[in-house]
CSV table of C-alpha atoms in Angstrom, one decimal:
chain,number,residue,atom,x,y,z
D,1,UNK,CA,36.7,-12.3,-15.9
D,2,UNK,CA,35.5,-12.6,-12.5
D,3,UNK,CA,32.6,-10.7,-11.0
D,4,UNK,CA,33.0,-7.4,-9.5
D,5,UNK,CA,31.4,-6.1,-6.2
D,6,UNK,CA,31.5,-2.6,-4.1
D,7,UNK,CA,33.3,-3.0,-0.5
D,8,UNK,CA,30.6,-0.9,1.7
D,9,UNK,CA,29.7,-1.3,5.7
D,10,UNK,CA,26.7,-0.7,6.4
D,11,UNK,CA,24.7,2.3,7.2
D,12,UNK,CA,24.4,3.1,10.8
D,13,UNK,CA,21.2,1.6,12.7
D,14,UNK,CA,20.4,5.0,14.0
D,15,UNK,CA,20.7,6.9,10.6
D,16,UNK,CA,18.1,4.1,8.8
D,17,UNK,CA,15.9,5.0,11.1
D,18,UNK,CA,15.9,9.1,10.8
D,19,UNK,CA,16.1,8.3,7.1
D,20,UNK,CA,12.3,6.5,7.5
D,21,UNK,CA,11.3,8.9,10.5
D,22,UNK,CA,11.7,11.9,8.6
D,23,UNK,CA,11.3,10.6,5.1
D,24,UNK,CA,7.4,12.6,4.8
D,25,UNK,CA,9.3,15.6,5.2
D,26,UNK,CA,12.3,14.9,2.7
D,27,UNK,CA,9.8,13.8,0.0
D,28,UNK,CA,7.8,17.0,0.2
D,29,UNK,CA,10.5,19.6,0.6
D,30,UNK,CA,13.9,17.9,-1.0
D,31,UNK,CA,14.7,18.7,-4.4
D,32,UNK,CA,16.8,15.9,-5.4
D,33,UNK,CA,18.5,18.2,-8.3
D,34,UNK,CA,20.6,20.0,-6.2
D,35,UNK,CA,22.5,17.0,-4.5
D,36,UNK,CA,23.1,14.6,-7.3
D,37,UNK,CA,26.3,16.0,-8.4
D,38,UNK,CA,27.6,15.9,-5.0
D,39,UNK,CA,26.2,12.3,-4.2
D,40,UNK,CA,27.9,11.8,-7.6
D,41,UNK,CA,31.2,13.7,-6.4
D,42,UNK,CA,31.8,11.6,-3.4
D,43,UNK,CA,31.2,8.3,-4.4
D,44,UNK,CA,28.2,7.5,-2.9
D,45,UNK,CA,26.0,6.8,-6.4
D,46,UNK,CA,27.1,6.0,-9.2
D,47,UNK,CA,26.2,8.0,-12.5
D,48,UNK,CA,24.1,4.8,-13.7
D,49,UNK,CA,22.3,5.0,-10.1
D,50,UNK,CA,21.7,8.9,-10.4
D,51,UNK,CA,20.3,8.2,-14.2
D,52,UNK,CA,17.9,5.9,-12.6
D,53,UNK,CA,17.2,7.7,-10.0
D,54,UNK,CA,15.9,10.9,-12.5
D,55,UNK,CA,14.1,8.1,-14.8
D,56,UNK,CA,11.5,7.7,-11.8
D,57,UNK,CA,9.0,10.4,-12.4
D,58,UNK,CA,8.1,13.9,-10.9
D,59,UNK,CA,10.6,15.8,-7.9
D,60,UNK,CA,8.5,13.8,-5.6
D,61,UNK,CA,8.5,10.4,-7.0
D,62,UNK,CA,12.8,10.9,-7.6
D,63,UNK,CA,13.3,12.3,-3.3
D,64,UNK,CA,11.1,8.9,-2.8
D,65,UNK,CA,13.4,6.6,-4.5
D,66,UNK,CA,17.0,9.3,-3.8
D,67,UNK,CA,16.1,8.4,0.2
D,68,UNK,CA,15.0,4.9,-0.4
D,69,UNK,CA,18.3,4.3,-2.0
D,70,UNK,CA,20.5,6.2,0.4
D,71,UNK,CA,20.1,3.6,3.0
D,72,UNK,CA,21.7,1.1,0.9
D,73,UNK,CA,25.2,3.0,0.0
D,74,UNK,CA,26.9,2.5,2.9
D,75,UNK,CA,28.6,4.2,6.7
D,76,UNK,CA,29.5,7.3,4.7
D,77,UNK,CA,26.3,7.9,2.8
D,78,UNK,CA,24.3,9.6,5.6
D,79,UNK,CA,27.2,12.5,6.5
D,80,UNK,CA,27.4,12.9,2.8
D,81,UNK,CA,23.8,13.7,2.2
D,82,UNK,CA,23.6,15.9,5.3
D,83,UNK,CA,27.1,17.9,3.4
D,84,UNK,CA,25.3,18.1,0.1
D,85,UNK,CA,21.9,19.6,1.7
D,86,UNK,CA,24.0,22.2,3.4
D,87,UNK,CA,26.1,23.0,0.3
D,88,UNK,CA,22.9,23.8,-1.5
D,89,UNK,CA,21.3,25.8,0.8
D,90,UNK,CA,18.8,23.2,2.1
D,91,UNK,CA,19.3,24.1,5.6
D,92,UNK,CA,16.0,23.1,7.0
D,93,UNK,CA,16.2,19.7,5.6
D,94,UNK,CA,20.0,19.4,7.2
D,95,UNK,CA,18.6,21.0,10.8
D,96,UNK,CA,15.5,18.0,10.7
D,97,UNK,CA,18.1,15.5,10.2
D,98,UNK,CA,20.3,16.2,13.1
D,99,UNK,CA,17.9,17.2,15.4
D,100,UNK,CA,16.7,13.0,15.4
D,101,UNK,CA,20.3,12.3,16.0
D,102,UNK,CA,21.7,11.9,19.1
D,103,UNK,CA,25.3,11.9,17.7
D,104,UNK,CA,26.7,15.0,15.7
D,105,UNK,CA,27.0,14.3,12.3
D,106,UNK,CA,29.2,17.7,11.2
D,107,UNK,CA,31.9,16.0,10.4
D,108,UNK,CA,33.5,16.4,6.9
D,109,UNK,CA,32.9,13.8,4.3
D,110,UNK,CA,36.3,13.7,2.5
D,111,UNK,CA,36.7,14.6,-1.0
D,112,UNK,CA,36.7,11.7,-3.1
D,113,UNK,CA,35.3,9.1,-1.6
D,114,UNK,CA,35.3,6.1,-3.8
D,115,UNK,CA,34.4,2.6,-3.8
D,116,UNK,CA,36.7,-0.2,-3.2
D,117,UNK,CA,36.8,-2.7,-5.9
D,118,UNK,CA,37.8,-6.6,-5.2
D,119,UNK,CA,36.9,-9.8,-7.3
D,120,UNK,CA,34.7,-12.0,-6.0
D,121,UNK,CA,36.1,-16.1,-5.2
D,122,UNK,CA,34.7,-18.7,-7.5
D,123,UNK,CA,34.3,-21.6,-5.4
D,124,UNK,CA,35.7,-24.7,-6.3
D,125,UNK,CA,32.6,-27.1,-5.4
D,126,UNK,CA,29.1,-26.8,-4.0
D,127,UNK,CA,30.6,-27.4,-0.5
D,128,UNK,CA,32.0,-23.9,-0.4
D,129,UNK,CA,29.1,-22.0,-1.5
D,130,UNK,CA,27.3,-20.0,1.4
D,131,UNK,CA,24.1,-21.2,3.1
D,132,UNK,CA,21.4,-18.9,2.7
D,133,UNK,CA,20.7,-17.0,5.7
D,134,UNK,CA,24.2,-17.0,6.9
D,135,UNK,CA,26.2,-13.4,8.0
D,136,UNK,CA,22.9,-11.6,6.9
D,137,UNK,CA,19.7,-11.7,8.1
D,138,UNK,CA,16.9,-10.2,6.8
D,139,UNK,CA,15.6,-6.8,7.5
D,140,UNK,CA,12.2,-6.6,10.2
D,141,UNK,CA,9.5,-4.4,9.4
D,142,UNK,CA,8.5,-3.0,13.1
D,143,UNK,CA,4.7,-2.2,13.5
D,144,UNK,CA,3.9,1.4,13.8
D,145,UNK,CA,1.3,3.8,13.3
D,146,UNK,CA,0.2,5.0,10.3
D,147,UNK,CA,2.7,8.6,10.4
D,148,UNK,CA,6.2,6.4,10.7
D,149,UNK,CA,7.4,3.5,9.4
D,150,UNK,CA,11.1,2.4,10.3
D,151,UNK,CA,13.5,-0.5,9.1
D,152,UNK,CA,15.8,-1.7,11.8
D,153,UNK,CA,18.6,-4.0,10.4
D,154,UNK,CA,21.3,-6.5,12.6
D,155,UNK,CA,24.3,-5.0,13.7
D,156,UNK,CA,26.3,-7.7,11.6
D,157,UNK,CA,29.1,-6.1,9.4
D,158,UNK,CA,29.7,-8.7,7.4
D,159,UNK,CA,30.5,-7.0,3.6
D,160,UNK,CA,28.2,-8.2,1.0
D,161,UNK,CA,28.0,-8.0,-2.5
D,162,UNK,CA,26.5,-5.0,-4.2
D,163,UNK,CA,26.0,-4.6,-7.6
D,164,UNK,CA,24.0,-1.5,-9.7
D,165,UNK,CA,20.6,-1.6,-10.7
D,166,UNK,CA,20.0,-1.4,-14.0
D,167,UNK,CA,16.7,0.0,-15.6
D,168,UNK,CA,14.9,-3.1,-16.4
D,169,UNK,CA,15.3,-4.5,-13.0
D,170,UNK,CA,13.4,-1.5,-11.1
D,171,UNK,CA,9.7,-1.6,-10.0
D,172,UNK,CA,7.8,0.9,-12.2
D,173,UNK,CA,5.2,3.4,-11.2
D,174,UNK,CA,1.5,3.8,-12.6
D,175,UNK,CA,1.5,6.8,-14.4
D,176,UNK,CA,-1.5,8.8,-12.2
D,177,UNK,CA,-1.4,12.5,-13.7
D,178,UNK,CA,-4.7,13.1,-15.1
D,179,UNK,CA,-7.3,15.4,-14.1
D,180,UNK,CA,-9.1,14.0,-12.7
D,181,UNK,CA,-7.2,10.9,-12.1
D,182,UNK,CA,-10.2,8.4,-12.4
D,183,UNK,CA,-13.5,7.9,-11.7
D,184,UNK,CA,-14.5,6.4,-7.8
D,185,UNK,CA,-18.0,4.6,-8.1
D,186,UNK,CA,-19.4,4.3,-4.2
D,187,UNK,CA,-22.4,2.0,-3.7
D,188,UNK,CA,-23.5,2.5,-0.1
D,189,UNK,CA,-26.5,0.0,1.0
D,190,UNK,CA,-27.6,0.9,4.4
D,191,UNK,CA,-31.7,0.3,4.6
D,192,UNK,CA,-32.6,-3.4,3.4
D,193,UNK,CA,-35.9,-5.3,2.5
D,194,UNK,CA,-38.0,-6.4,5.8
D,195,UNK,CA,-38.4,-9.6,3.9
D,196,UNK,CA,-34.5,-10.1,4.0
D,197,UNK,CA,-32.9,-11.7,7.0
D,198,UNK,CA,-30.8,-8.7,6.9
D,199,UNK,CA,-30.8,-5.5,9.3
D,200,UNK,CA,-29.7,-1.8,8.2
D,201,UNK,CA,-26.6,-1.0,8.3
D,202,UNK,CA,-26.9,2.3,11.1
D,203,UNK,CA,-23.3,4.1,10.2
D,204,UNK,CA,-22.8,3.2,7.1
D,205,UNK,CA,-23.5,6.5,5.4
D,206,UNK,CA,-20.9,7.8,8.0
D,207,UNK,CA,-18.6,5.7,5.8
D,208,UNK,CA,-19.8,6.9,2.3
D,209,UNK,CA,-19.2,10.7,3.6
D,210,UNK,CA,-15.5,9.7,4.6
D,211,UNK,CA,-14.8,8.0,1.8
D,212,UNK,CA,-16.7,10.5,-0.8
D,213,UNK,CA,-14.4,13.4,0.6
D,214,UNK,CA,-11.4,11.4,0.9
D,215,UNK,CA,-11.2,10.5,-2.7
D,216,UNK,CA,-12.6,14.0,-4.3
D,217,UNK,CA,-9.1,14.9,-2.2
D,218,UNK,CA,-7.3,12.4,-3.8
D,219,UNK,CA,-8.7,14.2,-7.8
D,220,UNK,CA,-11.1,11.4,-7.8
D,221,UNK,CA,-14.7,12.0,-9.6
D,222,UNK,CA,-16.8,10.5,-7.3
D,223,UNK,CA,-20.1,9.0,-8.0
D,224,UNK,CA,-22.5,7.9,-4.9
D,225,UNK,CA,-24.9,5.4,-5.0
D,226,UNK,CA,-27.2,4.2,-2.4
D,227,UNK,CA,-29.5,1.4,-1.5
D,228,UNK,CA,-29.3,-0.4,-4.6
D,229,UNK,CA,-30.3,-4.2,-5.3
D,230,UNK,CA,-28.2,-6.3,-6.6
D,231,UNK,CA,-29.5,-6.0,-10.3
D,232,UNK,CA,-29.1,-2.6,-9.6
D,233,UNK,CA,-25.4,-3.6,-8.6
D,234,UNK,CA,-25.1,-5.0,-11.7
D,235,UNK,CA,-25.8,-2.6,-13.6
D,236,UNK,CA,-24.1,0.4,-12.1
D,237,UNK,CA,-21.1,-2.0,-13.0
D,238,UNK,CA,-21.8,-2.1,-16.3
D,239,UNK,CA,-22.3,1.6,-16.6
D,240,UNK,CA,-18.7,2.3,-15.0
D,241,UNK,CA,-17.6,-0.1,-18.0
D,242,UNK,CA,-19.0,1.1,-20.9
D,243,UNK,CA,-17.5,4.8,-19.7
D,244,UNK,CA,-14.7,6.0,-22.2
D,245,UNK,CA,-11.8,5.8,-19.5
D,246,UNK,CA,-9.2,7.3,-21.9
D,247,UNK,CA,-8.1,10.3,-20.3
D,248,UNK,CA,-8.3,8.6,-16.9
D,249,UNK,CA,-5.3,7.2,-15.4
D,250,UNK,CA,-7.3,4.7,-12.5
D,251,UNK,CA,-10.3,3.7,-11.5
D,252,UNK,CA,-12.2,3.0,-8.0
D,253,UNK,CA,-14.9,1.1,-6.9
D,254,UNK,CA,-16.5,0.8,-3.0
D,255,UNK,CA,-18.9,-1.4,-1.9
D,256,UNK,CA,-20.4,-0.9,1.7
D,257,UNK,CA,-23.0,-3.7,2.1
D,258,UNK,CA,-23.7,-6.7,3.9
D,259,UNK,CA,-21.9,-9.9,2.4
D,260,UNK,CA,-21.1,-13.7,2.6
D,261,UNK,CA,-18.8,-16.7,1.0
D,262,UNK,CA,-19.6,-17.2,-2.3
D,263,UNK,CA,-18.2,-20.3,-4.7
D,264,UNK,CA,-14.6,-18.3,-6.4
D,265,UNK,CA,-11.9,-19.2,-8.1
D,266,UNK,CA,-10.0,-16.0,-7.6
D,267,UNK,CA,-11.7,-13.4,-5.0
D,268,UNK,CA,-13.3,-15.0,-2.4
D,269,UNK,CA,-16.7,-13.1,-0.9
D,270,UNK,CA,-20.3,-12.1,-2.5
D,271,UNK,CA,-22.1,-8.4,-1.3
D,272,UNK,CA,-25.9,-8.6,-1.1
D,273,UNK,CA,-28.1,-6.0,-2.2
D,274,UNK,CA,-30.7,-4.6,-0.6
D,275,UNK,CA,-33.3,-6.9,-2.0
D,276,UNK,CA,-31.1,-10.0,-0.5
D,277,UNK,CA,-29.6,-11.3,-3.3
D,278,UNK,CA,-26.1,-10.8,-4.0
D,279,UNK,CA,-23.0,-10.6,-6.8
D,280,UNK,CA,-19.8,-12.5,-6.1
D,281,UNK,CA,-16.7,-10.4,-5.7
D,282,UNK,CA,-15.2,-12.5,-8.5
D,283,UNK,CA,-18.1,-10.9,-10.9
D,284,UNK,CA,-17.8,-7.3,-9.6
D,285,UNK,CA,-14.1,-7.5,-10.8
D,286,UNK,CA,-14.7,-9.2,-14.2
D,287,UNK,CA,-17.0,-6.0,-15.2
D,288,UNK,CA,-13.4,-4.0,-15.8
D,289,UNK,CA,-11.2,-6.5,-16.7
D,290,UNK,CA,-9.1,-4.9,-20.0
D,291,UNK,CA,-10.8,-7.5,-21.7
D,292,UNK,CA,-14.4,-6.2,-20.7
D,293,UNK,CA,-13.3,-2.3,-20.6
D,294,UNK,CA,-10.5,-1.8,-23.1
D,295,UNK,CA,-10.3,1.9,-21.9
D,296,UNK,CA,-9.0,0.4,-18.6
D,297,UNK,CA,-6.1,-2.0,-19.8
D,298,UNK,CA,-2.6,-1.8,-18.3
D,299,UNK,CA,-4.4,0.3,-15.6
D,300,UNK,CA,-5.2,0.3,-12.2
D,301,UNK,CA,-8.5,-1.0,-11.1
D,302,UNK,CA,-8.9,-0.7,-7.2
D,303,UNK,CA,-11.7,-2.2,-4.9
D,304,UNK,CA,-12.2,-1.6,-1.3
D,305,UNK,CA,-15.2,-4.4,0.1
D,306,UNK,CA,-16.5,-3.4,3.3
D,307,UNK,CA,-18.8,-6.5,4.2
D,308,UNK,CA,-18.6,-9.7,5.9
D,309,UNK,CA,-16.8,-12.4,4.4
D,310,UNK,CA,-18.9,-15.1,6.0
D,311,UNK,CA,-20.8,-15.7,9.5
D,312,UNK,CA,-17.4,-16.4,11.8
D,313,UNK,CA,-16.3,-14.2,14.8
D,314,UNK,CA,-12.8,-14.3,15.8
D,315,UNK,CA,-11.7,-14.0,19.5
D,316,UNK,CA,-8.3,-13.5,18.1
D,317,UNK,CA,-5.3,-15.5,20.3
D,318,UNK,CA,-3.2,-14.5,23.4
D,319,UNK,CA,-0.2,-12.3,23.0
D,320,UNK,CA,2.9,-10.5,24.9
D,321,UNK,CA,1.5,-7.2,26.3
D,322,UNK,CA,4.2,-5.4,23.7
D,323,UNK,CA,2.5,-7.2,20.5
D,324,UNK,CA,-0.5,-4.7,20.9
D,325,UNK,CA,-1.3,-1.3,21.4
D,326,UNK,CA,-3.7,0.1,23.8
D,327,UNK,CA,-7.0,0.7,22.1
D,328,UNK,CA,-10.4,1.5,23.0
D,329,UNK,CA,-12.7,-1.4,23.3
D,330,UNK,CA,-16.1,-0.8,21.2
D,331,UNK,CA,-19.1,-2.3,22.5
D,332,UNK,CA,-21.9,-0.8,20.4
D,333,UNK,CA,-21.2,-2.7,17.2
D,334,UNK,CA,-22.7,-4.9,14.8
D,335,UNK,CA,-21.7,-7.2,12.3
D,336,UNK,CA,-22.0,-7.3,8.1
D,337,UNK,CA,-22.6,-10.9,7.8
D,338,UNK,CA,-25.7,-13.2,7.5
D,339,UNK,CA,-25.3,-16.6,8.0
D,340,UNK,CA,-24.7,-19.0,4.9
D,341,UNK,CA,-27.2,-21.7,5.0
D,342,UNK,CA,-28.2,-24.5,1.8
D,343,UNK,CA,-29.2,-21.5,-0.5
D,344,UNK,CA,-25.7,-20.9,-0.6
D,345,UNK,CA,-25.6,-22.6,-3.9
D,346,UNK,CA,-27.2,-19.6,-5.5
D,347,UNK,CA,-24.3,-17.5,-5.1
D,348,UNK,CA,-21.9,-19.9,-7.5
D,349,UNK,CA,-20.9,-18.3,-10.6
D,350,UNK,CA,-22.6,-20.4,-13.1
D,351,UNK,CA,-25.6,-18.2,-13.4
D,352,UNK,CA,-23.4,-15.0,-13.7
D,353,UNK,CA,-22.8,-14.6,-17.9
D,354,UNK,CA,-20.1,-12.4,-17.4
D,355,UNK,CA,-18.1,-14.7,-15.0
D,356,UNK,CA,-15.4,-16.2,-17.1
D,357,UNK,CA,-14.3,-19.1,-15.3
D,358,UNK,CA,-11.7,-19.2,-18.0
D,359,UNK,CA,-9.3,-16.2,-18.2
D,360,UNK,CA,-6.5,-16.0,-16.2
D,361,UNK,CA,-6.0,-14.1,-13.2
D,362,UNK,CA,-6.5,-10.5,-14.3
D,363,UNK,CA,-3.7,-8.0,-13.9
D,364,UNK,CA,-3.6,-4.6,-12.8
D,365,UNK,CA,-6.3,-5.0,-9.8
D,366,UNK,CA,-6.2,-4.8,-6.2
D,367,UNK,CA,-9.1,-5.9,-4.1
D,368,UNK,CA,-9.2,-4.8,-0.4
D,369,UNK,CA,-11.3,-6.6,2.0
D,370,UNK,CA,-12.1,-5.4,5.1
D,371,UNK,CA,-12.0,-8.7,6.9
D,372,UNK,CA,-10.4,-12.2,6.6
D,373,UNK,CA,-12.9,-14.6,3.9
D,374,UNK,CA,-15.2,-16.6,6.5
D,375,UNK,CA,-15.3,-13.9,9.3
D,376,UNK,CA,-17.4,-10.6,10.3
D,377,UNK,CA,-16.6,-7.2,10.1
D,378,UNK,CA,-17.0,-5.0,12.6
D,379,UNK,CA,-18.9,-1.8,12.0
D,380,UNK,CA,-19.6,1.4,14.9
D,381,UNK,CA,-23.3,2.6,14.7
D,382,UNK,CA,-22.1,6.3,15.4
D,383,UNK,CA,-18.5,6.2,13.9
D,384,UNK,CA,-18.5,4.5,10.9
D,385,UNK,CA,-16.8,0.6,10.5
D,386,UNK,CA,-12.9,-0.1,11.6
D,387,UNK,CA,-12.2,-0.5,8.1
D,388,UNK,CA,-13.5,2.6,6.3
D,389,UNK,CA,-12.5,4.6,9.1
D,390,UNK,CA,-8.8,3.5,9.6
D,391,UNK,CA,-8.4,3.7,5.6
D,392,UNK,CA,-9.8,7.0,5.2
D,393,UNK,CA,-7.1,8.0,8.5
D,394,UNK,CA,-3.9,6.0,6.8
D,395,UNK,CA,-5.0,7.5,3.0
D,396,UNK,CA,-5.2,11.2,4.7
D,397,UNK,CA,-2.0,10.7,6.6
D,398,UNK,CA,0.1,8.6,4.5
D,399,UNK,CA,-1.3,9.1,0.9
D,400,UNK,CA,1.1,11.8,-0.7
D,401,UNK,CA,4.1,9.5,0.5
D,402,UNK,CA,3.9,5.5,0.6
D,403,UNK,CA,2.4,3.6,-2.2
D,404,UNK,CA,-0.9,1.9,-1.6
D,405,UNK,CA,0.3,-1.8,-0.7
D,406,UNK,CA,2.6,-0.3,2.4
D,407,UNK,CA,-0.5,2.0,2.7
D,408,UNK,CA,-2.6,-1.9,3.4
D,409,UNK,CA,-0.1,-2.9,5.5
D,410,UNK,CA,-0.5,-0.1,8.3
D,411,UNK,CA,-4.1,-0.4,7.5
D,412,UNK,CA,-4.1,-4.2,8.5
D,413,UNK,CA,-2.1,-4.0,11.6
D,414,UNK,CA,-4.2,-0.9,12.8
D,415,UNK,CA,-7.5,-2.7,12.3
D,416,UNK,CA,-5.8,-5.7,14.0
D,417,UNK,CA,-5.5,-3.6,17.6
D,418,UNK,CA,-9.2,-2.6,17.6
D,419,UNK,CA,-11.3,-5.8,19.7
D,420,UNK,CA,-15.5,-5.5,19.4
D,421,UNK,CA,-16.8,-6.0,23.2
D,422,UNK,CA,-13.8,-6.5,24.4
D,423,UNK,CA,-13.6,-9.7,22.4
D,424,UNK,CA,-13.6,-10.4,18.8
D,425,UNK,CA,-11.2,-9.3,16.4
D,426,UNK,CA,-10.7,-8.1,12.9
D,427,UNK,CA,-8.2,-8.7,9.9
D,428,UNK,CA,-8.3,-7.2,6.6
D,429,UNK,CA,-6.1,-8.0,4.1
D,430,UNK,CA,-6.0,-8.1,0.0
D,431,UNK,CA,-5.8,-10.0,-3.3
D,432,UNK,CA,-2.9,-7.9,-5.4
D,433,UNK,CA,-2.5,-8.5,-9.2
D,434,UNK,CA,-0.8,-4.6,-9.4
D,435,UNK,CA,2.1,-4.7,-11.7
D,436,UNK,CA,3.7,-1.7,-11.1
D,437,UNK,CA,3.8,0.8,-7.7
D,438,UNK,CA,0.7,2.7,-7.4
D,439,UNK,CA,0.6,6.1,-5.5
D,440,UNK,CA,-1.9,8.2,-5.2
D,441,UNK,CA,-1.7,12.2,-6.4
D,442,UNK,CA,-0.7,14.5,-3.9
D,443,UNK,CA,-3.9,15.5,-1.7
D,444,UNK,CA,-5.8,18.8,-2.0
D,445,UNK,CA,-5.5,21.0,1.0
């Protein structure tokens, strides 16, 4: 029996692009109940699809994927929708819609409308299979600010196969419905030993406070703790993993410090205490692997690193003038990093007992650096460091809708517009072993 496929053009540019503009509203007021049947009624999903669709989670979590999915079901799809939210009293939602259209869209939908189904050719020899790349290309994810995000896709028709998902194949969520969700562990070292070559860190308690309120929002229980040295480190670490995390559903752990390279053989970067010494990134992890902290396996363990990943500055490279925003340029800054020199060895892992060198790379973690390994980070004496202070913005804004990788992604590019003097640059980025979606919970107003 040959393969079958669904005959559908694709959505209209214009209508992708309201569906992503106005997609904060739709997942906090659309409740996706009331439109399934009609969805269902005219073709546009599949029972098997609307199934799915329900299997997702909360109201919120099935408007997510109901809009996400939308996109992909064709010309008629986006009419359709704007029918079923009028049918069902859903006005509001139907007004938003058209008023980011500059085309009416009031025209019936008609009543079935159902897919066309053809078999698919089996070719003959290898000679008649399509190239990759060819009648499609791929979809281009524009930079934007943190509050919108749009897809814009090639005006090529060309009909493609589409098939249903099935269970199996979808990307899970995290469960995160606990209260509170997890414990948030913030070590904040601002003031360090004269006899270090490192200087205070003026602002960085500016960062704690952000980050301290932004996470109590997010149903975090936050713990603070400040100036510590790096035994101290250690053993606020250790704490966090002998905790019984059984009723938690996550768990967080910032570090705002100075830092450095350090010898890795999965997350590059060390943080320094306040006495100088300091505790690879590679170790911090290990302390809540599901191995180390059973309460934490098949979990989410998050770590945001604000601190230098080694003495370079980067002066970036030349760009078109539309590449990059307008920003201000900050001139009172200063710099997380202290040079590595021949003591560098003393950072290697070999002296760490808890550093297994053997396991595999651990799952469920996320580590978020604030800069690229090898290069400063930027920090404001008065305002707080690029980093902290465009998560804490894209987390307030963003949080009760986009999961937290697409969350990193408008981080990185807004970091990447800010320049120090004028001059040098920043780029944060992150080492993801996630294996499901994580989203935050909804934050407290």
């Amino acid at each position: 029996m040959f393969p079958k496929t669904f005959r559908l053009s694709r959505m209209d540019r214009r209508h992708r692009e309201i569906l992503w503009e106005k997609r904060r509203d739709l997942v906090w007021s659309l409740d996706p109940s009331d439109v399934y049947d009609g969805l269902l009624s005219r073709g546009i999903f599949t029972d098997d699809m609307i199934e799915e669709i329900k299997s997702s989670g909360p109201r919120r979590n099935q408007a997510r994927q109901l809009v996400s999915d939308l996109e992909t079901r064709g010309s008629l799809a986006y009419p359709a929708f704007l029918e079923c939210l009028r049918e069902t009293g859903q006005h509001t939602l139907a007004e938003l819609l058209e008023g980011g259209d500059s085309v009416s869209v009031s025209v019936p939908v008609p009543l079935p409308v159902q897919p066309v189904v053809i078999p698919l050719p089996v070719p003959r020899n290898p000679k008649d299979f399509k190239k990759p790349g060819m009648g499609d290309a791929p979809e281009k994810l524009l930079p934007l600010k943190p509050t919108t995000l749009a897809i814009v896709s090639p005006e090529d028709e060309t009909e493609i196969p589409r098939t249903p998902r099935t269970r199996r194949d979808s990307i899970q969520y995290y469960k995160m419905d606990a209260t509170p969700c997890g414990v948030c562990l913030i070590i904040n070292n601002v003031e360090f030993d004269a006899g270090t070559e490192l200087k205070n860190r003026t602002g960085s308690d500016v960062d704690s406070e952000k980050l301290e309120r932004r996470f109590r929002s997010l149903n975090f229980h936050v713990i603070v703790k400040r100036n510590l040295k790096c035994k101290h480190i250690r053993h606020e670490l250790s704490q966090l993993a002998k905790m019984d995390h059984s009723e938690y559903d996550c768990c967080v752990v910032v570090i705002l410090s100075h830092g450095t390279e350090a010898s890795h053989n999965r997350f590059p970067g060390a943080v320094h205490g306040v006495d100088g010494p300091s505790v690879s990134v590679q170790n911090i992890t290990n302390y809540l692997t599901g191995q180390c902290c059973p309460s934490l396996q098949g979990k989410p363990k998050l770590f945001f690193i604000q601190a230098c990943g080694g003495g370079e500055k980067d002066t970036g490279f030349e760009v078109s003038p539309e590449e990059v925003q307008h920003t201000a340029v900050r001139l009172d800054e200063q710099a997380d990093a202290i040079p590595t020199s021949s003591s560098s060895d003393s950072l290697s892992l070999s002296d760490e007992p808890d550093a297994r060198a053997s396991l595999p790379t651990p799952s469920d973690i996320l580590v978020s650096y604030s800069t690229f390994p090898g290069y400063v980070s930027w920090r404001d004496t008065n305002t707080g460091s690029w980093y902290v202070d465009t998560l804490d913005c894209v987390l307030e804004t963003n949080a009760a809708t986009d999961d937290l990788a697409t969350m990193l992604i408008l981080l990185n590019h807004e970091v990447s517009q800010i320049s120090a003097k004028g001059l040098y640059k920043q780029m944060p980025g992150s080492f993801n072993f996630l294996r499901k979606l994580f989203y935050f919970q909804a934050p407290k107003t």
